[in-house]
Amino acid sequence: MNMKHPIVRFLVVCITYTIVVATGSVGLEQTFAASGTTLTVEASQTGAHISPTLYGLMFEDISHSGDGGLYAELIRNRTFKDDPSTPVGWSVVTSSGAQGTISLDNSHAINNLALTTSLQLQIEQVDKGQRVGVANEGYWGIPVRPDTTYQVSFDALASTDFAGPLTVDIENIDGSIIYARSMINTISPNWAHYTLKLQTSAQVKPSITNRLVISAGSTGTIWLNLVSLFPPTWNARSNGMRMDLMQKMDAMHPSFLRFPGGNYLEGNTFEDRFQWKNTIGGLEQRPGHNNSAWGYRSSDGLGLLEYLEWCEDLKMMPILAVYAGYALHGSHVPVRTSQFDSLVQDALDEVQYITGDTTTYWGQRRASNGHPKPFDLQYVEIGNEDFFDRSGSYEDRFAAFYDALKKAYPRIQVISTVKVRSRTPDVIDEHYYKSPEESARLATLYDSYSRNGPKIFVGEYASQEGKPTPNLNSALGDAAMMTGMERNSDVVMGACYAPLFVNVNAPAWGTNLIGYDALNSYGSPSYYVQQLFSLYHGDVVLPTSLSGGNGQLYFVTSKLTKSGTIYIKVVNTSPDAQDTQIKINGATSIDATGKATVLTSASVKDTNSLNDPTKVVPVAHVLSSLSSSFTYSFAPNSVTVLQLTERNT
Ligand code: AHR
């Protein structure tokens, strides 16, 4: 055995430790004492109170996080607006010898808002037993799972010479396997809405290389619009969210959701901004918009009410970002213009839509959209990363939004995206995208922040190593930085990793927390760091000091006052185990039994992926023979949470 290898050495120390502690031998104590590293926790003193909103989520539709991601719709380009010249995502399907064509058609609009363009399927020749149809490829495939009911809906009209029926199936990519099939016997010569269910059998194996096909066996012309296919969704919400991704977020116990961006809020141009009023009501009312910041069109099926219901489902507080007049290409809407005033009014209306009761205009609109109960809203952010606005216009833009919001909603806490002088924001949003090493250096950043100024919201951060999702090294950098945020949570009211999601087929950003394709998803090592930090903390920080060590241990300790549980989080960014004496001062007694949860792997380059989703995951161990002074060896390249219980009786 190579005793110099850090992992081997760590394992040997662990084994020795278990035996020695169990027998009460002093031999190991002497070994640790020689390393001279001591972590001292002051259990009877209190540091910062930890914000109950410290750990949350940030979401924007980037890398198909919404369409083709969390938003469970499986049909790409369901209203045919992705490209005005071609039906992107759609193709014609013909049996050998049959003939048909598809094209975009703007002469059969259903309304003049969202459903202006339809897909025209012309079936020119089809013999008995043959078919001609249209296929949708989904977002890099259509997920098939056993024993699953899919909801299909579409608007259709047929030429009078079309005899029907219309067949709808989910099939594999060459049509040789039909997983689920249903039929509509007659299609009206006027636009009508059709719904049906598709059911897979218990025997089918999960697969992704599939398509939805709508076809017929008789000649004529059919027009289609708003073609939709939903798998089961979280909480069985219609127009809802993808189950596995919701489950992954739920497992993080997030306290808030910052939305809808990010650059997505702003767009490259004024026209491409997130316009919340276009994202509410029936899908036929939502025109969608060009998500120019991230290079694709958004359906806006994931709209304002869906964001709020997502908050409701996961018990998160919304942190709403409102568009504040800056477009990413560098232009801004000047204050004291009617165009700017209407943006401020839009923000006020949006807050009323969220919080107003049904006696208010927008509260009533929310009720008519299906949610009479108002939502609680405590934080509104004005814009996003306005330090990019070189004109200096943010001072005045922020002031106008701040004044209007404070006047109408005095309780709302207003967040600025950069330091401003014209007003004192309640909170400032800071963003950090750094190398893992630079992130670790930020662990002490907030130790010296003023306690008299605005609070800090770390609205985006992530160590940038690993694509499309971070490796262990990034997770260590994140964790080290997070010890500083938690220790200073009297200043840092909230923090959220960004970006949250990436469809691995279309990454528009390097390093993202959770990866997926149409069928499967996985959490990166940084995901597990987020989860560990969010799940394991108390309500007060316990002052903790370190002596000795090699300068690569980052730590924070907290206590849950009502239970006496003490959480000692230690990040070891070095390739060597760190043998450490842990002293708990001021505790009457410490339970003999505790828990250590450790995230580590053989190499800092190790990561998770669709093919190997659990290579780097936390592992929990029972600790025994604990007392107010014990020894622990922190594994090389690891994040460890030690969980102890203080007894005061
Ligand atoms: O998280 C990705 C992008 O990074 C966000 O959209 C933007 O706010 C930041 O520059």
XYZ file of C-alpha atoms and ligand atoms in Angstrom:
659
model
C 0.000 0.000 0.000
C 1.320 3.428 -0.882
C 1.124 5.179 2.484
C 1.976 8.526 0.892
C -1.169 8.539 -1.186
C -3.551 10.956 0.575
C -6.629 8.752 0.243
C -4.802 5.704 1.586
C -3.494 7.763 4.463
C -6.957 9.152 5.158
C -8.499 5.682 5.233
C -5.830 4.400 7.583
C -6.406 7.344 9.904
C -10.175 6.760 9.788
C -9.864 3.092 10.637
C -7.377 3.825 13.407
C -9.637 6.567 14.666
C -12.678 4.331 14.941
C -10.775 1.702 16.870
C -8.936 4.125 19.118
C -11.946 6.207 20.029
C -13.967 3.081 20.744
C -11.300 1.778 23.132
C -10.445 5.105 24.617
C -6.759 4.665 23.797
C -4.603 7.761 23.902
C -2.388 6.588 21.075
C -4.360 8.363 18.397
C -4.649 11.502 20.486
C -0.884 11.685 20.414
C -0.810 11.244 16.648
C -3.274 14.102 16.202
C -1.614 16.294 18.757
C 1.533 16.005 16.684
C -0.250 17.584 13.706
C -1.096 20.571 15.945
C -4.397 21.549 14.367
C -7.153 22.548 16.763
C -10.632 23.799 15.998
C -12.193 25.459 19.020
C -15.947 26.058 19.152
C -17.416 28.437 21.737
C -20.740 26.731 22.380
C -21.964 29.160 25.033
C -21.394 32.263 22.883
C -23.439 33.377 19.919
C -22.234 34.941 16.708
C -24.488 36.006 13.869
C -28.086 34.879 13.725
C -28.456 32.849 10.564
C -30.975 34.242 8.153
C -33.846 31.803 7.633
C -33.653 32.820 3.972
C -29.939 32.122 3.595
C -30.110 29.280 1.070
C -32.336 29.500 -1.978
C -32.510 29.142 -5.726
C -31.961 31.383 -8.727
C -33.733 30.557 -11.961
C -33.757 31.950 -15.468
C -34.486 30.276 -18.779
C -30.888 29.640 -19.835
C -29.593 26.490 -21.589
C -33.209 25.294 -21.910
C -33.787 25.499 -18.174
C -37.447 26.348 -18.744
C -38.528 25.230 -22.220
C -36.843 21.871 -22.676
C -36.167 21.673 -18.950
C -38.212 22.326 -15.851
C -41.335 23.308 -17.772
C -42.702 19.849 -18.515
C -44.033 20.535 -22.025
C -42.450 17.955 -24.331
C -43.300 19.525 -27.702
C -40.748 21.868 -29.187
C -42.160 24.815 -31.120
C -45.779 24.031 -30.288
C -47.105 27.281 -31.795
C -44.745 27.308 -34.792
C -43.203 30.674 -33.989
C -39.624 29.564 -33.374
C -38.653 30.407 -36.942
C -40.961 32.252 -39.340
C -39.526 30.438 -42.344
C -39.601 26.784 -41.285
C -41.380 24.507 -38.769
C -38.366 23.900 -36.537
C -38.668 20.625 -34.624
C -41.286 19.231 -36.990
C -40.967 16.892 -39.958
C -43.253 15.073 -42.319
C -43.728 11.327 -41.852
C -44.900 9.219 -44.811
C -45.278 5.518 -45.373
C -43.350 4.325 -48.371
C -45.310 5.355 -51.486
C -47.567 7.830 -49.656
C -47.133 11.556 -50.258
C -47.604 14.640 -48.161
C -46.042 17.992 -47.325
C -45.915 20.302 -44.327
C -45.573 24.075 -44.283
C -46.153 27.069 -42.068
C -49.403 28.863 -42.721
C -50.344 32.368 -41.596
C -53.758 32.525 -43.232
C -55.657 30.503 -40.635
C -54.962 32.432 -37.431
C -56.887 31.341 -34.331
C -56.242 34.680 -32.666
C -54.017 37.590 -33.464
C -51.916 37.245 -30.330
C -50.287 33.862 -29.934
C -51.866 31.499 -32.417
C -51.223 33.265 -35.682
C -49.144 30.605 -37.418
C -50.284 27.029 -37.889
C -48.749 23.919 -39.364
C -50.436 22.818 -42.566
C -50.286 19.130 -43.410
C -51.327 18.332 -46.933
C -51.934 14.642 -47.544
C -51.765 14.091 -51.268
C -51.637 10.358 -51.593
C -52.114 7.617 -49.060
C -53.262 4.042 -49.653
C -55.016 1.705 -47.288
C -52.772 0.760 -44.391
C -50.462 3.732 -45.031
C -50.110 7.019 -43.220
C -48.936 10.574 -43.689
C -48.317 12.750 -40.677
C -46.185 15.204 -38.762
C -43.591 14.314 -36.166
C -42.202 16.398 -33.334
C -38.760 15.502 -32.048
C -39.217 17.187 -28.671
C -36.271 18.708 -26.862
C -33.636 16.201 -27.955
C -36.088 13.350 -27.730
C -39.398 12.507 -26.134
C -39.044 10.619 -22.831
C -40.906 7.327 -22.659
C -41.449 5.742 -19.262
C -43.411 2.637 -18.314
C -46.992 2.862 -17.077
C -47.231 6.570 -17.718
C -50.158 8.686 -18.834
C -49.375 11.595 -21.148
C -51.831 14.426 -21.787
C -52.059 15.475 -25.433
C -53.908 18.537 -26.658
C -53.995 20.527 -29.883
C -56.122 22.820 -31.951
C -56.994 21.479 -35.391
C -59.132 22.114 -38.409
C -59.536 19.995 -41.515
C -60.514 20.610 -45.116
C -64.012 19.342 -45.914
C -62.592 16.527 -48.047
C -60.676 15.060 -45.102
C -62.444 11.946 -43.813
C -60.379 11.287 -40.688
C -59.509 9.755 -38.352
C -56.381 11.360 -36.873
C -53.975 9.042 -35.082
C -51.681 10.289 -32.331
C -48.777 8.227 -31.080
C -45.580 8.270 -29.194
C -43.213 6.052 -31.128
C -39.524 5.472 -31.486
C -37.595 7.589 -33.936
C -38.068 5.325 -36.986
C -41.662 4.429 -36.169
C -40.924 0.747 -35.682
C -42.150 0.724 -32.060
C -45.421 2.334 -30.978
C -45.366 3.056 -27.244
C -48.805 4.629 -26.914
C -51.575 5.382 -29.386
C -54.938 7.091 -29.450
C -57.307 8.390 -32.145
C -59.686 11.202 -32.914
C -62.348 10.093 -35.364
C -63.478 13.394 -36.794
C -61.758 16.727 -37.224
C -64.030 19.753 -37.593
C -63.762 22.115 -40.576
C -63.601 24.905 -37.965
C -60.853 25.315 -35.406
C -61.567 23.131 -32.379
C -59.559 22.047 -29.355
C -58.867 18.311 -28.959
C -57.551 16.488 -25.905
C -56.621 12.878 -25.406
C -54.479 10.667 -23.232
C -51.640 8.376 -24.250
C -50.813 5.475 -21.962
C -47.616 3.448 -22.028
C -47.584 -0.142 -20.812
C -45.827 -1.321 -17.675
C -43.391 -3.312 -19.814
C -41.763 -0.516 -21.825
C -38.229 0.414 -20.966
C -37.392 4.077 -20.386
C -36.067 5.616 -23.589
C -35.458 8.963 -25.187
C -35.062 8.466 -28.939
C -38.754 8.940 -29.593
C -41.177 11.314 -31.265
C -44.820 12.341 -31.201
C -46.589 11.652 -34.489
C -49.991 12.945 -35.596
C -51.011 11.178 -38.777
C -53.903 10.151 -40.982
C -54.717 7.524 -43.556
C -56.869 9.618 -45.863
C -56.188 12.553 -48.144
C -57.046 16.168 -47.403
C -55.526 19.073 -45.478
C -55.180 19.488 -41.740
C -54.030 22.549 -39.839
C -52.566 22.229 -36.340
C -51.738 24.716 -33.620
C -50.749 24.705 -29.930
C -49.743 21.056 -30.045
C -48.934 19.968 -26.513
C -47.760 16.800 -24.792
C -47.322 16.680 -21.024
C -46.045 13.819 -18.883
C -47.208 13.665 -15.250
C -46.131 16.827 -13.437
C -45.176 17.747 -9.877
C -48.301 17.988 -7.716
C -50.242 17.023 -10.853
C -50.460 20.659 -11.901
C -51.699 21.235 -15.421
C -49.114 23.190 -17.406
C -46.754 22.107 -14.648
C -43.195 21.170 -13.868
C -40.976 18.187 -14.533
C -41.007 15.770 -11.611
C -37.342 14.786 -11.279
C -36.124 18.374 -11.385
C -38.701 19.483 -8.831
C -37.679 16.587 -6.630
C -34.031 17.630 -6.849
C -34.880 21.187 -5.848
C -37.176 20.005 -3.075
C -34.327 17.940 -1.648
C -32.325 21.162 -1.285
C -34.960 22.704 1.042
C -34.618 26.065 -0.658
C -36.046 29.050 1.195
C -36.499 31.374 -1.779
C -36.576 31.580 -5.559
C -35.001 34.519 -7.364
C -36.602 34.844 -10.807
C -36.880 35.407 -13.756
C -33.261 36.428 -14.277
C -30.488 37.112 -14.888
C -29.941 38.177 -18.432
C -33.221 36.499 -19.352
C -35.062 39.292 -17.566
C -33.414 41.896 -19.772
C -32.854 40.379 -23.201
C -30.377 41.765 -25.688
C -32.854 44.410 -26.798
C -35.804 46.199 -25.223
C -38.226 44.083 -27.289
C -36.755 40.871 -25.898
C -37.256 41.692 -22.212
C -39.400 39.429 -20.000
C -42.871 40.974 -20.245
C -44.817 39.389 -17.436
C -48.199 40.473 -18.784
C -47.587 38.286 -21.842
C -46.957 35.258 -19.625
C -50.285 34.963 -17.793
C -53.638 33.444 -18.692
C -54.353 30.605 -21.107
C -51.540 29.398 -23.328
C -53.436 30.727 -26.344
C -52.903 34.196 -24.823
C -49.127 33.880 -24.568
C -47.233 34.895 -27.698
C -43.832 33.879 -26.316
C -40.758 35.984 -26.905
C -37.278 35.900 -28.294
C -34.965 34.812 -25.488
C -32.128 36.588 -27.243
C -29.887 36.542 -24.181
C -29.618 32.753 -24.449
C -30.328 32.134 -28.122
C -33.766 30.557 -28.444
C -37.423 31.453 -28.352
C -39.319 31.127 -25.065
C -42.869 29.849 -25.123
C -43.665 31.690 -21.858
C -45.643 28.619 -20.868
C -43.575 28.987 -17.727
C -45.083 32.339 -16.835
C -45.477 34.505 -13.775
C -48.211 32.416 -12.134
C -46.276 29.198 -12.778
C -43.234 30.712 -11.053
C -45.393 31.639 -8.067
C -47.056 28.236 -7.873
C -43.629 26.646 -8.044
C -42.698 28.787 -5.005
C -45.874 27.615 -3.319
C -45.176 23.962 -4.089
C -41.639 24.061 -2.702
C -42.463 26.504 0.125
C -40.099 29.144 -1.202
C -40.354 32.886 -0.815
C -40.367 34.642 -4.193
C -37.624 37.208 -4.823
C -38.972 39.004 -7.843
C -36.680 40.770 -10.294
C -38.452 43.468 -12.309
C -37.303 44.786 -15.651
C -35.735 48.206 -15.060
C -35.048 49.565 -18.533
C -31.594 48.223 -19.411
C -31.032 45.970 -22.435
C -27.915 43.808 -22.625
C -26.725 45.299 -25.889
C -26.099 48.486 -23.936
C -29.127 50.713 -24.387
C -31.408 51.992 -21.641
C -34.793 53.653 -21.384
C -34.270 57.186 -20.073
C -36.152 58.219 -16.932
C -38.847 60.883 -17.188
C -40.141 59.466 -20.460
C -43.538 57.853 -20.883
C -41.820 54.637 -21.912
C -39.900 54.567 -18.636
C -42.993 55.472 -16.604
C -44.826 52.537 -18.123
C -42.020 50.217 -16.970
C -42.419 51.465 -13.406
C -46.172 50.979 -13.714
C -45.582 47.458 -15.034
C -43.586 46.670 -11.894
C -46.325 48.071 -9.643
C -48.919 46.059 -11.545
C -46.788 42.952 -11.201
C -46.554 43.375 -7.439
C -50.315 43.863 -7.340
C -50.828 40.719 -9.423
C -48.745 38.801 -6.883
C -49.956 40.333 -3.619
C -53.275 42.047 -4.318
C -56.557 40.673 -3.075
C -59.453 40.183 -5.444
C -60.701 43.738 -4.972
C -57.669 44.958 -6.916
C -57.562 44.871 -10.706
C -54.485 42.643 -10.983
C -55.399 40.565 -7.929
C -58.665 39.787 -9.675
C -56.759 38.871 -12.844
C -54.673 36.434 -10.809
C -57.871 34.968 -9.360
C -59.318 34.553 -12.817
C -56.100 32.793 -13.807
C -56.835 30.258 -11.076
C -55.185 31.548 -7.905
C -57.465 33.743 -5.779
C -55.168 33.653 -2.748
C -52.519 36.389 -2.809
C -48.868 35.428 -2.520
C -46.510 36.921 0.014
C -43.782 39.065 -1.537
C -41.068 40.622 0.589
C -38.270 41.375 -1.856
C -38.208 43.060 -5.251
C -34.976 43.454 -7.213
C -34.645 46.355 -9.644
C -33.014 45.065 -12.838
C -30.023 42.770 -13.111
C -26.272 43.433 -13.084
C -26.683 47.110 -13.890
C -22.945 47.638 -13.480
C -22.947 46.744 -17.190
C -24.841 49.980 -17.868
C -21.891 52.234 -18.574
C -24.117 55.293 -18.998
C -24.638 55.616 -15.245
C -28.397 55.715 -15.734
C -29.056 53.149 -12.995
C -28.876 55.806 -10.270
C -31.997 57.521 -11.607
C -33.700 54.369 -12.828
C -33.261 52.727 -9.421
C -34.508 55.836 -7.604
C -37.700 55.963 -9.671
C -38.525 52.292 -9.043
C -37.536 52.554 -5.380
C -39.759 55.574 -4.744
C -42.759 54.110 -6.540
C -42.477 50.726 -4.822
C -41.892 52.156 -1.357
C -44.856 54.491 -1.775
C -47.246 51.740 -2.833
C -45.747 48.886 -0.811
C -43.761 50.302 2.139
C -43.001 46.836 3.554
C -41.263 45.597 0.443
C -37.480 45.359 0.648
C -35.897 46.796 -2.471
C -32.748 45.213 -3.866
C -30.297 47.094 -6.065
C -28.000 45.299 -8.467
C -25.058 47.584 -7.829
C -24.120 50.193 -5.224
C -26.173 53.375 -5.613
C -25.926 56.801 -4.009
C -29.319 58.283 -4.894
C -31.204 56.067 -2.443
C -30.207 53.550 0.205
C -31.284 50.143 -1.039
C -32.408 47.657 1.581
C -30.240 45.001 -0.017
C -27.468 44.878 -2.644
C -27.140 41.908 -4.991
C -23.559 40.722 -5.571
C -22.484 38.143 -8.158
C -19.314 36.020 -8.132
C -18.179 33.701 -10.923
C -14.632 32.722 -9.977
C -12.138 29.897 -10.127
C -12.467 27.458 -7.202
C -9.343 28.931 -5.630
C -10.633 32.499 -5.938
C -14.001 31.432 -4.498
C -12.221 29.951 -1.494
C -10.415 33.238 -0.968
C -13.832 34.929 -0.744
C -14.526 32.946 2.433
C -13.443 35.927 4.523
C -15.018 38.608 2.292
C -18.007 39.327 4.503
C -16.130 39.202 7.807
C -15.272 42.854 7.314
C -18.527 44.134 5.741
C -20.271 46.999 7.498
C -23.133 45.950 9.740
C -24.740 49.379 9.283
C -25.256 49.402 5.533
C -27.603 47.458 3.238
C -27.782 43.710 3.616
C -26.147 41.568 0.953
C -27.874 39.145 -1.373
C -25.421 36.901 -3.221
C -27.874 36.466 -6.070
C -25.473 34.519 -8.304
C -22.241 32.678 -7.623
C -20.489 29.537 -8.731
C -16.925 28.293 -9.009
C -16.150 27.850 -12.678
C -14.459 24.482 -13.144
C -16.251 21.673 -14.945
C -18.589 21.716 -17.930
C -21.545 21.493 -18.240
C -21.602 20.926 -14.493
C -18.939 21.566 -11.854
C -16.392 19.038 -10.611
C -15.387 18.385 -7.010
C -12.810 21.174 -7.102
C -15.556 23.683 -7.865
C -17.705 22.214 -5.139
C -14.859 22.754 -2.671
C -14.466 26.367 -3.793
C -18.209 26.949 -3.433
C -18.284 25.320 -0.020
C -15.327 27.337 1.251
C -17.000 30.558 0.121
C -20.291 29.471 1.667
C -18.691 29.082 5.096
C -18.098 32.834 4.949
C -21.657 33.604 3.895
C -23.100 31.489 6.691
C -20.742 32.917 9.307
C -21.813 36.398 8.231
C -25.458 35.702 7.733
C -26.381 38.782 9.755
C -25.169 40.645 6.619
C -25.808 38.032 3.928
C -29.581 37.596 3.912
C -29.609 35.127 1.030
C -27.400 33.337 -1.473
C -28.132 31.268 -4.553
C -25.994 29.360 -7.038
C -26.336 30.166 -10.750
C -27.169 28.853 -13.224
C -29.359 26.235 -11.615
C -30.056 24.056 -14.668
C -28.536 22.939 -17.934
C -29.966 20.742 -20.637
C -26.725 18.950 -21.493
C -27.635 19.088 -25.188
C -27.594 22.873 -25.250
C -25.336 24.483 -22.678
C -25.287 28.262 -23.115
C -23.153 28.728 -19.979
C -20.130 26.798 -18.791
C -20.796 25.567 -15.280
C -24.293 24.746 -14.049
C -25.659 23.062 -10.919
C -28.007 20.345 -12.239
C -27.729 18.608 -15.620
C -30.320 16.642 -17.552
C -31.564 15.417 -20.877
C -35.195 14.678 -21.742
C -35.245 11.567 -19.557
C -32.712 11.758 -16.745
C -31.081 14.299 -14.470
C -28.222 14.466 -11.992
C -26.876 16.765 -9.327
C -23.287 17.939 -9.609
C -20.899 17.850 -6.634
C -21.796 21.529 -6.117
C -25.459 20.494 -5.944
C -24.611 18.288 -2.990
C -22.706 21.130 -1.361
C -25.782 23.323 -1.710
C -27.874 20.582 -0.182
C -25.480 19.975 2.719
C -25.292 23.642 3.593
C -29.021 24.169 3.316
C -30.005 21.115 5.328
C -27.375 21.282 8.023
C -27.274 24.559 9.865
C -28.600 26.036 13.033
C -30.087 29.406 13.808
C -26.999 30.964 15.400
C -23.345 30.914 14.496
C -20.992 29.702 17.217
C -17.686 31.572 17.278
C -15.021 29.131 16.118
C -11.287 29.486 15.785
C -8.569 27.412 14.211
C -4.990 27.096 15.286
C -2.407 25.294 13.229
C -3.382 23.597 9.996
C -2.021 24.258 6.544
C -4.240 27.219 5.657
C -6.630 25.156 3.574
C -9.343 24.488 6.121
C -12.461 26.659 5.881
C -15.122 26.327 8.528
C -18.293 27.576 10.127
C -20.151 26.273 13.158
C -23.766 26.855 14.059
C -26.267 25.638 16.621
C -29.955 24.929 16.440
C -30.931 26.499 19.731
C -34.098 24.541 20.349
C -32.483 21.128 19.952
C -28.876 21.853 20.885
C -27.651 20.357 17.616
C -24.241 21.713 16.665
C -23.179 21.666 13.018
C -19.469 21.982 12.339
C -18.844 22.407 8.633
C -15.259 22.054 7.509
C -13.955 22.317 3.962
C -10.529 20.848 3.354
C -9.262 22.088 -0.010
C -5.891 20.412 0.374
C -4.923 16.992 -1.008
C -3.891 15.906 2.500
C -6.048 14.695 5.349
C -6.206 17.255 8.140
C -6.018 15.579 11.538
C -7.743 17.965 13.891
C -8.441 18.247 17.586
C -11.972 19.565 18.066
C -12.769 21.320 21.313
C -16.245 22.403 22.301
C -15.958 25.021 25.033
C -18.879 26.008 27.230
C -21.097 22.962 26.623
C -22.335 21.128 29.680
C -21.982 17.867 27.846
C -21.849 16.503 24.312
C -23.766 13.360 23.316
C -21.453 10.451 22.696
C -23.074 9.759 19.351
C -23.064 12.067 16.356
C -22.877 12.029 12.599
C -20.329 12.979 9.971
C -21.491 13.606 6.412
C -18.622 13.780 3.943
C -18.465 14.777 0.294
C -15.202 13.779 -1.343
C -13.700 11.708 -4.140
C -10.362 10.342 -5.276
C -9.632 13.328 -7.537
C -10.761 16.940 -7.504
C -11.504 16.497 -11.205
C -14.127 13.868 -10.378
C -17.654 14.808 -11.241
C -21.145 13.493 -11.840
C -22.819 13.051 -15.212
C -25.839 11.441 -16.834
C -23.811 8.252 -17.186
C -22.368 8.366 -13.688
C -24.812 10.469 -11.666
C -23.628 9.493 -8.177
C -19.860 9.332 -8.478
C -19.447 12.208 -6.014
C -22.162 12.203 -3.360
C -22.178 12.761 0.392
C -21.703 9.721 2.601
C -22.862 9.697 6.225
C -21.007 7.925 9.057
C -22.037 7.451 12.659
C -19.609 8.966 15.149
C -19.296 7.441 18.590
C -17.444 8.148 21.833
C -17.711 11.878 21.272
C -17.131 14.376 24.052
C -16.257 18.053 24.332
C -12.804 17.224 23.048
C -12.265 14.707 20.305
C -10.198 14.169 17.235
C -11.296 13.950 13.646
C -9.428 13.593 10.404
C -10.866 15.706 7.611
C -10.472 13.794 4.379
C -8.395 15.216 1.526
C -10.448 17.462 -0.770
C -13.591 17.178 1.264
C -16.596 18.951 2.653
C -17.572 17.560 6.055
C -20.512 18.316 8.291
C -20.092 17.070 11.851
C -23.359 16.913 13.706
C -23.168 16.846 17.515
C -25.720 17.384 20.211
C -25.162 19.545 23.226
C -26.937 18.515 26.446
C -27.544 21.138 29.082
C -29.087 18.842 31.677
O -25.974 33.056 -14.596
C -25.696 33.396 -15.900
C -25.653 34.907 -16.112
O -24.609 35.461 -15.398
C -26.851 35.672 -15.632
O -27.894 35.644 -16.533
C -26.316 37.047 -15.477
O -26.989 37.767 -14.471
C -24.865 36.824 -15.140
O -24.031 37.602 -15.902
